[in-house]
Short mmCIF file of C-alpha atoms in Angstrom, two decimals:
data_model
loop_
_atom_site.label_atom_id
_atom_site.label_comp_id
_atom_site.label_asym_id
_atom_site.label_seq_id
_atom_site.Cartn_x
_atom_site.Cartn_y
_atom_site.Cartn_z
CA UNK A 1 -20.17 -30.16 -0.10
CA UNK A 2 -23.05 -28.65 -2.08
CA UNK A 3 -21.04 -28.57 -5.32
CA UNK A 4 -18.71 -30.90 -7.20
CA UNK A 5 -15.66 -29.95 -9.19
CA UNK A 6 -16.03 -29.96 -12.98
CA UNK A 7 -13.16 -28.10 -14.64
CA UNK A 8 -10.21 -25.81 -14.04
CA UNK A 9 -8.61 -23.79 -16.84
CA UNK A 10 -5.50 -21.94 -15.65
CA UNK A 11 -5.94 -18.17 -15.78
CA UNK A 12 -9.44 -18.61 -17.22
CA UNK A 13 -12.02 -20.25 -15.00
CA UNK A 14 -13.11 -22.81 -12.42
CA UNK A 15 -16.42 -24.63 -12.80
CA UNK A 16 -18.45 -26.59 -10.26
CA UNK A 17 -21.82 -28.28 -10.57
CA UNK A 18 -24.66 -29.09 -8.21
CA UNK A 19 -24.07 -32.13 -6.00
CA UNK A 20 -27.21 -34.22 -6.43
CA UNK A 21 -26.22 -36.31 -3.39
CA UNK A 22 -25.78 -33.35 -1.02
CA UNK A 23 -26.99 -34.22 2.47
CA UNK A 24 -29.33 -31.21 2.84
CA UNK A 25 -32.60 -31.79 0.95
CA UNK A 26 -33.34 -29.25 -1.76
CA UNK A 27 -29.90 -27.64 -1.61
CA UNK A 28 -28.08 -26.14 -3.34
CA UNK A 29 -30.47 -24.09 -5.41
CA UNK A 30 -27.95 -23.26 -8.14
CA UNK A 31 -27.21 -25.76 -10.92
CA UNK A 32 -23.58 -24.69 -10.89
CA UNK A 33 -21.10 -21.86 -10.51
CA UNK A 34 -18.44 -20.59 -12.88
CA UNK A 35 -15.63 -18.57 -11.31
CA UNK A 36 -14.07 -16.38 -13.98
CA UNK A 37 -10.42 -15.57 -13.29
CA UNK A 38 -9.71 -11.89 -14.05
CA UNK A 39 -6.42 -10.61 -12.70
CA UNK A 40 -6.99 -6.92 -13.38
CA UNK A 41 -9.49 -5.26 -10.97
CA UNK A 42 -10.50 -2.64 -13.54
CA UNK A 43 -11.33 -5.39 -16.03
CA UNK A 44 -13.33 -7.18 -13.34
CA UNK A 45 -15.33 -4.01 -12.78
CA UNK A 46 -16.08 -3.63 -16.50
CA UNK A 47 -17.20 -7.26 -16.73
CA UNK A 48 -19.56 -6.72 -13.79
CA UNK A 49 -20.95 -3.51 -15.28
CA UNK A 50 -21.60 -5.39 -18.55
CA UNK A 51 -23.54 -8.04 -16.57
CA UNK A 52 -21.02 -10.73 -17.47
CA UNK A 53 -20.54 -11.38 -13.76
CA UNK A 54 -23.14 -11.80 -11.04
CA UNK A 55 -20.68 -11.28 -8.20
CA UNK A 56 -17.41 -9.40 -7.79
CA UNK A 57 -15.11 -7.82 -5.23
CA UNK A 58 -14.21 -4.15 -5.25
CA UNK A 59 -11.52 -2.33 -3.35
CA UNK A 60 -12.71 0.88 -1.72
CA UNK A 61 -10.99 3.08 -4.35
CA UNK A 62 -12.83 1.17 -7.12
CA UNK A 63 -16.18 1.01 -5.33
CA UNK A 64 -17.14 4.57 -6.28
CA UNK A 65 -16.57 3.81 -9.98
CA UNK A 66 -18.54 0.59 -9.70
CA UNK A 67 -21.53 2.29 -8.10
CA UNK A 68 -21.47 5.05 -10.72
CA UNK A 69 -21.40 2.59 -13.62
CA UNK A 70 -23.62 -0.07 -12.03
CA UNK A 71 -26.01 1.79 -9.71
CA UNK A 72 -28.16 -1.32 -9.44
CA UNK A 73 -25.37 -3.23 -7.66
CA UNK A 74 -25.98 -4.41 -4.10
CA UNK A 75 -22.73 -4.03 -2.15
CA UNK A 76 -21.70 -4.99 1.37
CA UNK A 77 -18.59 -3.27 2.72
CA UNK A 78 -16.79 -5.23 5.43
CA UNK A 79 -13.45 -5.17 7.22
CA UNK A 80 -11.32 -7.94 5.80
CA UNK A 81 -9.84 -10.38 8.33
CA UNK A 82 -6.81 -10.70 6.07
CA UNK A 83 -3.86 -8.51 6.98
CA UNK A 84 -1.16 -7.50 4.56
CA UNK A 85 2.20 -8.27 6.14
CA UNK A 86 5.84 -7.47 5.51
CA UNK A 87 7.85 -10.69 5.74
CA UNK A 88 11.46 -10.27 6.87
CA UNK A 89 13.46 -13.48 6.61
CA UNK A 90 15.38 -13.77 9.91
CA UNK A 91 17.46 -16.67 8.60
CA UNK A 92 19.13 -14.56 5.90
CA UNK A 93 21.86 -12.05 6.83
CA UNK A 94 21.68 -9.19 7.60
CA UNK A 95 18.05 -9.69 8.60
CA UNK A 96 19.12 -12.19 11.24
CA UNK A 97 19.97 -9.12 13.32
CA UNK A 98 17.02 -8.14 15.50
CA UNK A 99 17.95 -4.45 15.52
CA UNK A 100 17.75 -4.30 11.72
CA UNK A 101 14.32 -5.94 11.63
CA UNK A 102 13.13 -3.56 14.34
CA UNK A 103 14.46 -0.58 12.36
CA UNK A 104 12.43 -1.64 9.33
CA UNK A 105 9.31 -2.03 11.48
CA UNK A 106 9.88 1.46 12.87
CA UNK A 107 9.91 2.91 9.34
CA UNK A 108 6.28 1.97 8.75
CA UNK A 109 3.50 4.55 8.63
CA UNK A 110 0.53 2.21 8.79
CA UNK A 111 -2.10 4.92 8.52
CA UNK A 112 -0.50 5.98 5.23
CA UNK A 113 -1.01 2.44 3.90
CA UNK A 114 -4.71 2.69 4.80
CA UNK A 115 -5.10 6.17 3.31
CA UNK A 116 -3.33 5.26 0.06
CA UNK A 117 -4.68 1.76 -0.54
CA UNK A 118 -8.14 1.91 1.04
CA UNK A 119 -9.15 5.59 0.97
CA UNK A 120 -8.83 5.65 4.74
CA UNK A 121 -11.21 2.73 5.28
CA UNK A 122 -9.15 0.28 7.26
CA UNK A 123 -7.52 -0.29 10.61
CA UNK A 124 -4.10 -0.47 12.20
CA UNK A 125 -3.64 -3.78 13.96
CA UNK A 126 -1.36 -6.60 14.94
CA UNK A 127 -1.70 -10.29 14.15
CA UNK A 128 -5.30 -10.24 15.42
CA UNK A 129 -8.03 -8.18 13.76
CA UNK A 130 -8.48 -5.02 15.87
CA UNK A 131 -11.80 -3.84 17.32
CA UNK A 132 -14.52 -2.90 16.69
CA UNK A 133 -14.60 -5.38 13.80
CA UNK A 134 -12.41 -7.88 15.65
CA UNK A 135 -13.16 -9.43 19.01
CA UNK A 136 -9.63 -10.31 20.16
CA UNK A 137 -7.26 -7.68 18.79
CA UNK A 138 -5.78 -4.74 20.68
CA UNK A 139 -7.62 -1.39 20.78
CA UNK A 140 -5.56 1.67 19.73
CA UNK A 141 -4.70 2.82 23.24
CA UNK A 142 -3.09 -0.56 23.96
CA UNK A 143 -1.59 -1.07 20.51
CA UNK A 144 0.20 2.28 20.54
CA UNK A 145 2.36 1.05 23.41
CA UNK A 146 3.53 -1.98 21.43
CA UNK A 147 6.98 -1.88 19.81
CA UNK A 148 6.80 -0.18 16.40
CA UNK A 149 3.18 0.99 16.74
CA UNK A 150 3.69 4.38 18.39
CA UNK A 151 1.58 7.07 16.68
CA UNK A 152 4.54 9.48 16.27
CA UNK A 153 5.87 8.25 12.91
CA UNK A 154 8.70 10.80 12.75
CA UNK A 155 9.94 9.73 16.18
CA UNK A 156 9.72 6.05 15.22
CA UNK A 157 11.75 6.63 12.07
CA UNK A 158 14.39 8.57 13.96
CA UNK A 159 14.72 5.63 16.33
CA UNK A 160 14.90 3.30 13.33
CA UNK A 161 17.67 5.33 11.71
CA UNK A 162 19.61 5.28 14.98
CA UNK A 163 19.41 1.49 15.08
CA UNK A 164 20.60 1.26 11.48
CA UNK A 165 23.52 3.61 12.11
CA UNK A 166 24.64 1.47 15.05
CA UNK A 167 24.80 -1.39 12.55
CA UNK A 168 26.95 0.65 10.18
CA UNK A 169 24.28 1.85 7.75
CA UNK A 170 23.49 5.45 6.93
CA UNK A 171 22.98 7.99 4.13
CA UNK A 172 26.26 6.96 2.50
CA UNK A 173 25.93 3.24 3.17
CA UNK A 174 22.40 2.19 2.37
CA UNK A 175 21.15 -1.40 2.36
CA UNK A 176 20.14 -2.70 -1.09
CA UNK A 177 17.73 -5.64 -1.15
CA UNK A 178 15.00 -7.20 -3.28
CA UNK A 179 11.42 -7.24 -2.03
CA UNK A 180 9.43 -10.11 -3.55
CA UNK A 181 5.68 -10.23 -3.88
CA UNK A 182 2.91 -11.83 -5.86
CA UNK A 183 2.12 -9.99 -9.07
CA UNK A 184 -1.48 -9.06 -8.26
CA UNK A 185 -2.70 -5.63 -7.09
CA UNK A 186 -3.54 -6.58 -3.50
CA UNK A 187 0.08 -7.58 -2.92
CA UNK A 188 1.89 -5.34 -5.40
CA UNK A 189 0.38 -2.03 -4.28
CA UNK A 190 1.24 -2.64 -0.63
CA UNK A 191 4.79 -3.60 -1.63
CA UNK A 192 5.28 -0.30 -3.49
CA UNK A 193 4.21 1.69 -0.42
CA UNK A 194 6.46 -0.42 1.83
CA UNK A 195 9.45 0.22 -0.42
CA UNK A 196 8.90 3.99 -0.27
CA UNK A 197 8.70 3.93 3.54
CA UNK A 198 11.75 1.73 4.15
CA UNK A 199 13.90 4.32 2.40
CA UNK A 200 13.43 6.41 5.55
CA UNK A 201 15.74 4.00 7.42
CA UNK A 202 18.37 3.62 4.67
CA UNK A 203 16.87 0.48 3.08
CA UNK A 204 16.67 0.62 -0.72
CA UNK A 205 14.39 -2.22 -1.80
CA UNK A 206 13.89 -3.25 -5.42
CA UNK A 207 10.48 -4.68 -6.28
CA UNK A 208 10.57 -8.27 -7.57
CA UNK A 209 7.21 -9.35 -9.01
CA UNK A 210 6.61 -13.09 -8.98
CA UNK A 211 3.95 -15.00 -10.90
CA UNK A 212 1.37 -16.62 -8.62
CA UNK A 213 2.34 -20.15 -9.60
CA UNK A 214 5.92 -19.49 -8.50
CA UNK A 215 5.27 -17.08 -5.66
CA UNK A 216 3.69 -19.42 -3.13
CA UNK A 217 6.28 -22.21 -3.47
CA UNK A 218 9.07 -19.65 -3.07
CA UNK A 219 7.55 -18.13 0.04
CA UNK A 220 6.84 -21.55 1.56
CA UNK A 221 10.46 -22.60 1.18
CA UNK A 222 11.56 -19.16 2.48
CA UNK A 223 13.37 -18.23 -0.72
CA UNK A 224 13.17 -14.49 -0.13
CA UNK A 225 14.74 -11.69 1.92
CA UNK A 226 11.83 -9.28 2.12
CA UNK A 227 8.32 -9.99 0.87
CA UNK A 228 4.79 -8.65 1.10
CA UNK A 229 2.20 -11.30 1.88
CA UNK A 230 -1.52 -11.44 2.60
CA UNK A 231 -2.12 -13.32 5.83
CA UNK A 232 -5.53 -14.90 5.35
CA UNK A 233 -7.68 -15.34 8.44
CA UNK A 234 -10.70 -17.56 8.06
CA UNK A 235 -11.92 -16.90 11.59
CA UNK A 236 -11.54 -14.04 14.02
CA UNK A 237 -9.98 -16.26 16.69
CA UNK A 238 -6.46 -16.34 18.17
CA UNK A 239 -6.12 -20.09 17.62
CA UNK A 240 -6.60 -19.73 13.88
CA UNK A 241 -4.08 -16.91 13.50
CA UNK A 242 -1.46 -18.08 16.01
CA UNK A 243 -1.36 -21.83 15.32
CA UNK A 244 -1.47 -21.38 11.56
CA UNK A 245 1.10 -18.60 11.26
CA UNK A 246 3.33 -18.27 14.30
CA UNK A 247 3.97 -21.48 16.29
CA UNK A 248 7.22 -23.33 15.70
CA UNK A 249 7.06 -25.45 12.57
CA UNK A 250 3.61 -24.37 11.37
CA UNK A 251 3.15 -24.82 7.63
CA UNK A 252 2.27 -21.15 7.11
CA UNK A 253 4.88 -19.81 9.49
CA UNK A 254 6.46 -18.12 6.52
CA UNK A 255 9.31 -16.40 8.39
CA UNK A 256 10.32 -19.42 10.47
CA UNK A 257 9.64 -17.55 13.73
CA UNK A 258 10.08 -19.96 16.61
CA UNK A 259 10.05 -19.11 20.31
CA UNK A 260 9.16 -21.79 22.90
CA UNK A 261 7.85 -19.21 25.39
CA UNK A 262 5.53 -17.75 22.76
CA UNK A 263 4.30 -21.26 21.94
CA UNK A 264 3.52 -21.84 25.61
CA UNK A 265 1.55 -18.61 25.76
CA UNK A 266 -0.36 -19.59 22.61
CA UNK A 267 -1.26 -22.90 24.24
CA UNK A 268 -2.25 -21.09 27.44
CA UNK A 269 -4.64 -18.69 25.70
CA UNK A 270 -6.20 -21.59 23.80
CA UNK A 271 -6.99 -23.41 27.06
CA UNK A 272 -8.29 -20.32 28.85
CA UNK A 273 -12.09 -20.32 29.12
CA UNK A 274 -12.44 -16.80 30.52
CA UNK A 275 -12.58 -14.38 27.53
CA UNK A 276 -10.88 -11.48 29.34
CA UNK A 277 -8.04 -13.63 30.63
CA UNK A 278 -7.66 -15.22 27.21
CA UNK A 279 -7.55 -11.79 25.58
CA UNK A 280 -4.83 -10.68 28.01
CA UNK A 281 -2.63 -13.67 27.14
CA UNK A 282 -3.27 -13.18 23.41
CA UNK A 283 -2.12 -9.57 23.71
CA UNK A 284 1.11 -10.73 25.35
CA UNK A 285 1.66 -12.99 22.33
CA UNK A 286 1.06 -9.95 20.10
CA UNK A 287 3.71 -7.98 21.98
CA UNK A 288 6.26 -10.76 21.57
CA UNK A 289 5.56 -11.06 17.85
CA UNK A 290 5.90 -7.30 17.38
CA UNK A 291 9.19 -7.25 19.31
CA UNK A 292 10.65 -9.92 16.99
CA UNK A 293 9.70 -7.78 13.96
CA UNK A 294 9.99 -10.60 11.43
CA UNK A 295 6.38 -10.19 10.26
CA UNK A 296 5.17 -6.60 10.76
CA UNK A 297 1.49 -6.18 9.93
CA UNK A 298 0.97 -3.36 7.43
CA UNK A 299 -2.80 -2.88 7.40
CA UNK A 300 -6.29 -4.27 7.52
CA UNK A 301 -8.60 -2.79 4.89
CA UNK A 302 -12.25 -2.77 3.96
CA UNK A 303 -13.52 -4.37 0.77
CA UNK A 304 -16.88 -4.49 -0.95
CA UNK A 305 -18.67 -7.63 -2.07
CA UNK A 306 -21.08 -6.65 -4.86
CA UNK A 307 -23.84 -8.66 -6.55
CA UNK A 308 -26.34 -8.05 -9.28
CA UNK A 309 -29.90 -7.58 -7.91
CA UNK A 310 -30.97 -11.01 -9.14
CA UNK A 311 -28.56 -12.74 -6.73
CA UNK A 312 -30.45 -13.68 -3.56
CA UNK A 313 -29.50 -15.47 -0.36
CA UNK A 314 -25.80 -14.53 -0.20
CA UNK A 315 -24.86 -13.44 3.33
CA UNK A 316 -21.52 -11.65 3.71
CA UNK A 317 -19.75 -12.15 7.02
CA UNK A 318 -19.16 -8.97 9.04
CA UNK A 319 -15.36 -9.36 9.10
CA UNK A 320 -14.50 -11.72 6.28
CA UNK A 321 -15.38 -11.40 2.63
CA UNK A 322 -14.38 -15.02 2.00
CA UNK A 323 -16.57 -16.74 4.58
CA UNK A 324 -20.17 -17.78 3.84
CA UNK A 325 -19.24 -19.11 0.42
CA UNK A 326 -20.85 -22.53 0.51
CA UNK A 327 -23.43 -20.93 -1.80
CA UNK A 328 -25.97 -23.59 -0.85
CA UNK A 329 -28.67 -20.97 -0.09
CA UNK A 330 -27.92 -18.68 -3.04
CA UNK A 331 -30.46 -18.45 -5.85
CA UNK A 332 -31.14 -16.27 -8.89
CA UNK A 333 -34.33 -14.28 -9.23
CA UNK A 334 -34.80 -14.43 -12.97
#
């Protein structure tokens, strides 16, 4: 790569330096990069405004403040190919009951997540990033016919309550449970909204905040009942999302979902050269994942990548704020 590792200080910084043996002549331009670790988004913003940072992220709610305090900032706003998901552990009773998982999925008002967390700048989607930002995901008219995605939220919740009552739950017998998530805003805020919505189907979830160092090992070993997770998607392609997150035994199959027929469909779409036929098979996979309801997708949201004017050569991908980060073509005009 264009840079070599120098130093990592937990909760402080990561430093890399220019690789003098990089294969591309004259690259990278930068002598090095220091990534400053700042957990609080408001503190990040203040550091950027004070010119202590050359580059930062901003959620849509914070972008207005950033532009007011740092009008010189150059910001690209893109849809993030990283969905926020509700993980429901199907191996742990009572969530091993399909009807209960489906009831929880029916409680979700996904547009409310977008309005609350992203000032309305986001999209409702399944496992694949929806259009127009995504190439492979379902458009709204198709998605609304998928289990749990109907646009009538009140009707969905009524159906969810009926499922819960068949299982013995109700206003006088609610289901208490802990919902675990990583203690950073991108996870925590979505978890709070999810908790408020699940109450509509008699599920009383208590928020359990987990430090980052402990969160990922716990989720990987499936030591949770409910959790909110960010499903990172490096590429807008079904292979990346399906093989990484949903096939039997995949390392990041965090719910343990395993269905041989779904795996066969995933293989079939991967081998299909015709884009329309491939899309049709991928949508069938989406329907099967939604019907299982062990990993309901909560939202896709837009984020801003902002740089100081002196930063040149950084190209932000149209649907991923994390791609294009080799930094080999970035330079500082100073």
